[in-house]
C-alpha positions as a Markdown table, in Angstrom:
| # | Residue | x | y | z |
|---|---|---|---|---|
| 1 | Unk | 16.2 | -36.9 | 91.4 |
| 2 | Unk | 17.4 | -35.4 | 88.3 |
| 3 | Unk | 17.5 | -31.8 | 87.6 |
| 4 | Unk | 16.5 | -31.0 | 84.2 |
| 5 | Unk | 18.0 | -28.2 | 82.4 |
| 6 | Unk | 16.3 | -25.5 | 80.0 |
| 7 | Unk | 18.3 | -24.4 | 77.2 |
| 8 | Unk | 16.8 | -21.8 | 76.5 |
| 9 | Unk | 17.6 | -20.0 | 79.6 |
| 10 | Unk | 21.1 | -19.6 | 78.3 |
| 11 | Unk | 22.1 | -16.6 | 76.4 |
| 12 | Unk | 24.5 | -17.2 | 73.7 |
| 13 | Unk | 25.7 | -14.3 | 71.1 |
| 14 | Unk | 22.4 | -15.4 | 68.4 |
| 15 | Unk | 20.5 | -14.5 | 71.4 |
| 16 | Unk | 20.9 | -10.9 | 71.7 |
| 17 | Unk | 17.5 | -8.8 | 71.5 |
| 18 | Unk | 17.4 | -7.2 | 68.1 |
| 19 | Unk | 15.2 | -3.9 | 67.7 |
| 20 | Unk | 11.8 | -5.4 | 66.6 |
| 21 | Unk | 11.5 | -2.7 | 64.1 |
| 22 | Unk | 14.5 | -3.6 | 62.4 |
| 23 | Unk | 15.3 | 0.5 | 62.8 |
| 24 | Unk | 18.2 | 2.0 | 61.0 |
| 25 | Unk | 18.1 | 5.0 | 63.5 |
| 26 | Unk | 19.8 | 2.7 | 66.4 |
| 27 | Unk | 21.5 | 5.2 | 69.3 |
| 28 | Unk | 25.0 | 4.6 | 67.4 |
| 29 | Unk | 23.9 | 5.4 | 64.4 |
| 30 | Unk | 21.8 | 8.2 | 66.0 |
| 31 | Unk | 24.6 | 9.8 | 67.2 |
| 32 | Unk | 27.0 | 9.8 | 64.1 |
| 33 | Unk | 24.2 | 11.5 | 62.6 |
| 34 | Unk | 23.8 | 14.1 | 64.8 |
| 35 | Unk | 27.7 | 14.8 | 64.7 |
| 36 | Unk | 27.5 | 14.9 | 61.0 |
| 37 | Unk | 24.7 | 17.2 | 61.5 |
| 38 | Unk | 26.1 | 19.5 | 63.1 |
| 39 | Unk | 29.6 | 19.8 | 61.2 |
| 40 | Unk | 27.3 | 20.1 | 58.2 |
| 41 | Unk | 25.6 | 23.2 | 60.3 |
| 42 | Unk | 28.9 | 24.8 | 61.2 |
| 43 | Unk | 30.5 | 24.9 | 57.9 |
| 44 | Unk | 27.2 | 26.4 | 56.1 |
| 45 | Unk | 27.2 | 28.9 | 58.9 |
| 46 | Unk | 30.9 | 29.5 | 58.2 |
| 47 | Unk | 30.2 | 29.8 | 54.9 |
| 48 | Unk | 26.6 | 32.1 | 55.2 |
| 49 | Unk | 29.2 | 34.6 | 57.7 |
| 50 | Unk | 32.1 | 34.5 | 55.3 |
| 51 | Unk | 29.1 | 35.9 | 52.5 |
| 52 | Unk | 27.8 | 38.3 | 55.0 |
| 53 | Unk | 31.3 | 39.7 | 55.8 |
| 54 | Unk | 32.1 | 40.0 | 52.2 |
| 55 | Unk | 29.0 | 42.4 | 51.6 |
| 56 | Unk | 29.9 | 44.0 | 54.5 |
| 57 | Unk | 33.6 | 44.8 | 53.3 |
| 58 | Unk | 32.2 | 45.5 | 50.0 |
| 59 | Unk | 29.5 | 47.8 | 51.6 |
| 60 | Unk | 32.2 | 49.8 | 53.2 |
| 61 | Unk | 34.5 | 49.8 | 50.5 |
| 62 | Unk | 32.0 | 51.5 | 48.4 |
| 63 | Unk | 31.2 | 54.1 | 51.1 |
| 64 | Unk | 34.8 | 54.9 | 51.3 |
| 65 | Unk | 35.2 | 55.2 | 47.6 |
| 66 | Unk | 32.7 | 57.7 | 47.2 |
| 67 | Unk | 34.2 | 59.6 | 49.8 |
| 68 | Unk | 37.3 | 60.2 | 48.3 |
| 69 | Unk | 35.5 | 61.1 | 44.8 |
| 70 | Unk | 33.6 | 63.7 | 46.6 |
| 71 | Unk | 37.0 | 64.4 | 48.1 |
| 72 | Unk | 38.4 | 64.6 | 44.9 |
| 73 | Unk | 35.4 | 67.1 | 43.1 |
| 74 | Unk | 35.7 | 69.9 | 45.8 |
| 75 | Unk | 39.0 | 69.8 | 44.3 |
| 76 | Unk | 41.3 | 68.5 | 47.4 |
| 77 | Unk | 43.4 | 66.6 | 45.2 |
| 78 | Unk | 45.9 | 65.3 | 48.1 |
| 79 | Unk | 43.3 | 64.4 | 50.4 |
| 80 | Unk | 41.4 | 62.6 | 47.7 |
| 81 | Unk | 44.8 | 60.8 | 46.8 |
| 82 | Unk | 45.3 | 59.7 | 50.3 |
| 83 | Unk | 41.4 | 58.9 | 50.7 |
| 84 | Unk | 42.0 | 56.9 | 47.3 |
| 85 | Unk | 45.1 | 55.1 | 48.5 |
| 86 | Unk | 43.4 | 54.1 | 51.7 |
| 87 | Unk | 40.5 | 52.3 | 50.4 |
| 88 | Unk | 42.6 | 50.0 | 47.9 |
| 89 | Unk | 44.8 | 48.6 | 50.9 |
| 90 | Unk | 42.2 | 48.3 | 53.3 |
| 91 | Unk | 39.6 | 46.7 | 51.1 |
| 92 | Unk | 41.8 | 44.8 | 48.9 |
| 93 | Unk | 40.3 | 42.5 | 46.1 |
| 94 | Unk | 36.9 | 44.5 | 45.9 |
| 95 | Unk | 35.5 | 46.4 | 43.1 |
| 96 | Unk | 36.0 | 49.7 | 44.8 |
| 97 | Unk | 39.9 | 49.1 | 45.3 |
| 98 | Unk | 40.1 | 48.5 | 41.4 |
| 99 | Unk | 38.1 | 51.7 | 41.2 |
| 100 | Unk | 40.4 | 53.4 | 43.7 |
| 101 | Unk | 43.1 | 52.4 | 42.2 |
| 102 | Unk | 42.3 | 54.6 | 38.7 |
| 103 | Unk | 41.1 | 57.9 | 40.9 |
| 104 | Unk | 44.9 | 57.9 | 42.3 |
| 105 | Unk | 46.1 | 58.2 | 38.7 |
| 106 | Unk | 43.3 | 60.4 | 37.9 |
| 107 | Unk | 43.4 | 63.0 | 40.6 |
| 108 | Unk | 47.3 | 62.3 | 39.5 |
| 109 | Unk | 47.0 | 63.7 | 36.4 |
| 110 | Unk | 44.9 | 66.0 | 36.6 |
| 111 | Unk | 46.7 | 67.6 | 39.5 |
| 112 | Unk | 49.9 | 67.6 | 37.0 |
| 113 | Unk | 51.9 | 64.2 | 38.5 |
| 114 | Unk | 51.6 | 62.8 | 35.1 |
| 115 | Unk | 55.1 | 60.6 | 36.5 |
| 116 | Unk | 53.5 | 59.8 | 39.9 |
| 117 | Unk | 50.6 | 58.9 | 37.9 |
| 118 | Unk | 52.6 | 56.5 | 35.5 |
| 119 | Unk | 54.4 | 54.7 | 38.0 |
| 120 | Unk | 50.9 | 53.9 | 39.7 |
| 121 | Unk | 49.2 | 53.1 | 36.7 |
| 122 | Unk | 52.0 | 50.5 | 35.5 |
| 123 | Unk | 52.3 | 49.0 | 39.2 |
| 124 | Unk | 48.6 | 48.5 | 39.1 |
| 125 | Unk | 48.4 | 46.7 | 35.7 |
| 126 | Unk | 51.4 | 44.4 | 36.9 |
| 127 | Unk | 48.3 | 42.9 | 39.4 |
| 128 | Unk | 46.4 | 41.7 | 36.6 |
| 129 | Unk | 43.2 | 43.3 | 37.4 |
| 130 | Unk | 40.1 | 42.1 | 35.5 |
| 131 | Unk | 39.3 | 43.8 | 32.1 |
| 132 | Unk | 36.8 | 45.8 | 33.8 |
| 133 | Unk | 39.5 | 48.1 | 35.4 |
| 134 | Unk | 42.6 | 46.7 | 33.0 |
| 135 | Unk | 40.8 | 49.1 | 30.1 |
| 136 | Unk | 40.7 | 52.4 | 31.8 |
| 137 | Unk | 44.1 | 51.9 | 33.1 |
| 138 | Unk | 45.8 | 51.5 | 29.8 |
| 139 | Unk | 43.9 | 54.3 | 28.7 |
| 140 | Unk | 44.9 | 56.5 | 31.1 |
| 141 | Unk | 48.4 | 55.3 | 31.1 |
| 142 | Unk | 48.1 | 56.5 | 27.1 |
| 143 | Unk | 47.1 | 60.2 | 28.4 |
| 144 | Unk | 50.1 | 60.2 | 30.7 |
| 145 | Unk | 52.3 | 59.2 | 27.9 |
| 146 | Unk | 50.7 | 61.4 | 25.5 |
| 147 | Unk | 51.0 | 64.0 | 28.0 |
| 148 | Unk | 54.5 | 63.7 | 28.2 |
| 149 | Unk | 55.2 | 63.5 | 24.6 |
| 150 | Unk | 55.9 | 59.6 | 24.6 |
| 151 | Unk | 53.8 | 59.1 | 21.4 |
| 152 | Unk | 54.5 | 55.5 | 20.9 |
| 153 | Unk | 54.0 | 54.1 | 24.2 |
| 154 | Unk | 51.1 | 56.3 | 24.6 |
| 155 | Unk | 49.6 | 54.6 | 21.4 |
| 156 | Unk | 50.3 | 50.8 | 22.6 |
| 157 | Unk | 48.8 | 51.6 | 26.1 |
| 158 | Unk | 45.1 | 52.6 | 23.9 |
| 159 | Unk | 45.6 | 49.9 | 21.9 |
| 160 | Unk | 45.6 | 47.6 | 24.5 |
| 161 | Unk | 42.9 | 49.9 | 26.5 |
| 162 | Unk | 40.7 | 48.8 | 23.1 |
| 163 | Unk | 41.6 | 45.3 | 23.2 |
| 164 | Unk | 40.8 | 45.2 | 26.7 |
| 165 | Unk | 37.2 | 47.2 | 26.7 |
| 166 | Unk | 34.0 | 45.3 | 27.6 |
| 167 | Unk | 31.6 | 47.3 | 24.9 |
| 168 | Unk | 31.9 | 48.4 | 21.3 |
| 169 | Unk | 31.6 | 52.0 | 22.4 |
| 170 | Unk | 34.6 | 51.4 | 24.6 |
| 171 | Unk | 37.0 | 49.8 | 22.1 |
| 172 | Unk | 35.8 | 52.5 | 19.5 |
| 173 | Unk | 36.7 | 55.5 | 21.9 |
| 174 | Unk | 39.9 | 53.5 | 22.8 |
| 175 | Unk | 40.8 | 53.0 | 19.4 |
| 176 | Unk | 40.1 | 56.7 | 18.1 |
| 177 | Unk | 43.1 | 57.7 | 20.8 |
| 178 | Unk | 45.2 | 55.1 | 19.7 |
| 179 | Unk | 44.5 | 56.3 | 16.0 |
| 180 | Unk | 45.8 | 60.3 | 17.5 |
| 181 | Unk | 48.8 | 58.7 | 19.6 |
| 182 | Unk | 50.1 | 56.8 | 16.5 |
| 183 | Unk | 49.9 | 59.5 | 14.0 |
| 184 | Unk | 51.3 | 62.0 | 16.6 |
| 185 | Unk | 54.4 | 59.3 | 16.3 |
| 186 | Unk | 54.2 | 59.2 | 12.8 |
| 187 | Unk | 53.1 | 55.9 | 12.3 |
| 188 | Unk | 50.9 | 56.4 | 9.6 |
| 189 | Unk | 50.2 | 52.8 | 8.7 |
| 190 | Unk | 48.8 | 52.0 | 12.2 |
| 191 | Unk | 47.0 | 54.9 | 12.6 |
| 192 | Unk | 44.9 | 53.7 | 9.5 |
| 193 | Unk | 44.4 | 50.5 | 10.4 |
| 194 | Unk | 43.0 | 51.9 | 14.2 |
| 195 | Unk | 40.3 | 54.0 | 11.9 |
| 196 | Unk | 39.6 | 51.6 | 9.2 |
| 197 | Unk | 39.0 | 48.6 | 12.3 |
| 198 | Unk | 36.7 | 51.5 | 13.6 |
| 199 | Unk | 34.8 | 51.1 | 10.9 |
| 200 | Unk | 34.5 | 47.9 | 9.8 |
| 201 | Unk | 33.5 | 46.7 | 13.4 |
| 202 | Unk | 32.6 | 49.6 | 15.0 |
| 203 | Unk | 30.3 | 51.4 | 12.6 |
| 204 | Unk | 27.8 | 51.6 | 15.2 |
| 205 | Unk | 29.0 | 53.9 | 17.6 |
| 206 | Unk | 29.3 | 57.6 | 17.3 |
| 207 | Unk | 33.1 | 57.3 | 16.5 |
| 208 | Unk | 32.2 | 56.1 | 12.9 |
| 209 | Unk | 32.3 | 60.0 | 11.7 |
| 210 | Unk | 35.6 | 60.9 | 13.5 |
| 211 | Unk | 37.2 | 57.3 | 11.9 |
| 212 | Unk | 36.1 | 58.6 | 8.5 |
| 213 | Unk | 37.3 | 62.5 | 8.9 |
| 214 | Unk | 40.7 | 61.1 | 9.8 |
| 215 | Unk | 40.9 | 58.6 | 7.3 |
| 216 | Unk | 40.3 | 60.9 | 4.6 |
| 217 | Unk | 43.1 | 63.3 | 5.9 |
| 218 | Unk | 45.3 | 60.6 | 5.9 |
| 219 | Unk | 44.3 | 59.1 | 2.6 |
| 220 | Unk | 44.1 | 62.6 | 0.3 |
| 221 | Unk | 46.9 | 62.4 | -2.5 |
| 222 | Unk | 47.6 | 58.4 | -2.3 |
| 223 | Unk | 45.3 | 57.8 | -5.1 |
């Protein structure tokens, strides 16, 4: 008797069961997913903590800053320095180490280490710090200058202090010091031109009657 044989008993590769949904969410698939999911989860929480600590840093910096400037009011001048010093290498990059930066040349100066204060002044600048901070340094490089009768230098460092300033009131205040230094070095010329730019762009600002005083000292007897 012959045995007859059902074909479709026997599996071949066409046969294997497909998901009757026709799913893209299959277990492999699934699973790739979930281990893109959660690289996606631990970068944005590397990122959200890397946020966090930078308020954090910044939080402190700031704290510590305005510990050295009360520091620096009672008038404890080497403490403040050293309070001052401390903040801009231990919170390097932030705003209050750029701000820390200008009370060690301030409490510098004003303490009488118009050289000390120079040399930290010019090191700082060589960092490139934003415009923000750039400004008052040259400016109070020009007082140290000034202050140690290098009239010229003094003169370039407010010039730039006005090129560098983020308002008009700024650049006019920068530029009336400039106007001093140059005259002070007996350059005439550039000392005009420092009072005349105050008041062709600057004739805003409260430095618009200073511009003119000087500029008519300088200009009696030419015409």
């Amino acid at each position: 008797m012959a045995t007859s044989t059902d074909d479709t008993s026997t599996t071949t590769p066409d046969a294997v069961p497909h998901h009757a949904d026709g799913s893209f969410l299959t277990p492999q698939r699934i699973k790739v997913l979930s281990i893109a999911g959660a690289a996606v989860l631990v970068v944005a929480l590397g990122i959200w903590f890397a946020i966090t600590a930078g308020k954090r840093k910044e939080a402190f910096a700031a704290q510590a800053l305005e510990s050295a400037r009360i520091t620096a009011e009672q008038g404890n001048l080497p403490e403040a320095v050293a309070q001052f010093e401390k903040v801009v290498t231990t919170y390097a990059g932030t705003s209050a180490a750029y701000s820390a930066s200008l009370g060690v040349a301030q409490a510098r100066l004003v303490s009488g280490q118009t050289e000390l204060a120079i040399a930290s002044l010019l090191d700082f600048l060589k960092t490139n710090p934003p415009a923000l901070y750039a400004s008052p340094a040259n400016g109070l490089l020009g007082s140290g200058y000034e202050n140690t009768g290098k009239y010229a230098e003094a003169a370039a460092a407010y010039r730039k202090a006005a090129d560098e300033a983020t308002s008009d009131y700024l650049k006019a205040s920068a530029l009336l010091d400039a106007g001093r230094a140059f005259r002070l070095a007996r350059n005439k010329d550039e000392a005009m031109k420092c009072y005349r730019e105050i008041l062709d762009k600057y004739a805003e600002t409260s430095a618009k009657t200073e511009a003119e005083v000087r500029l008519a000292e300088m200009t009696i007897g030419q015409g």
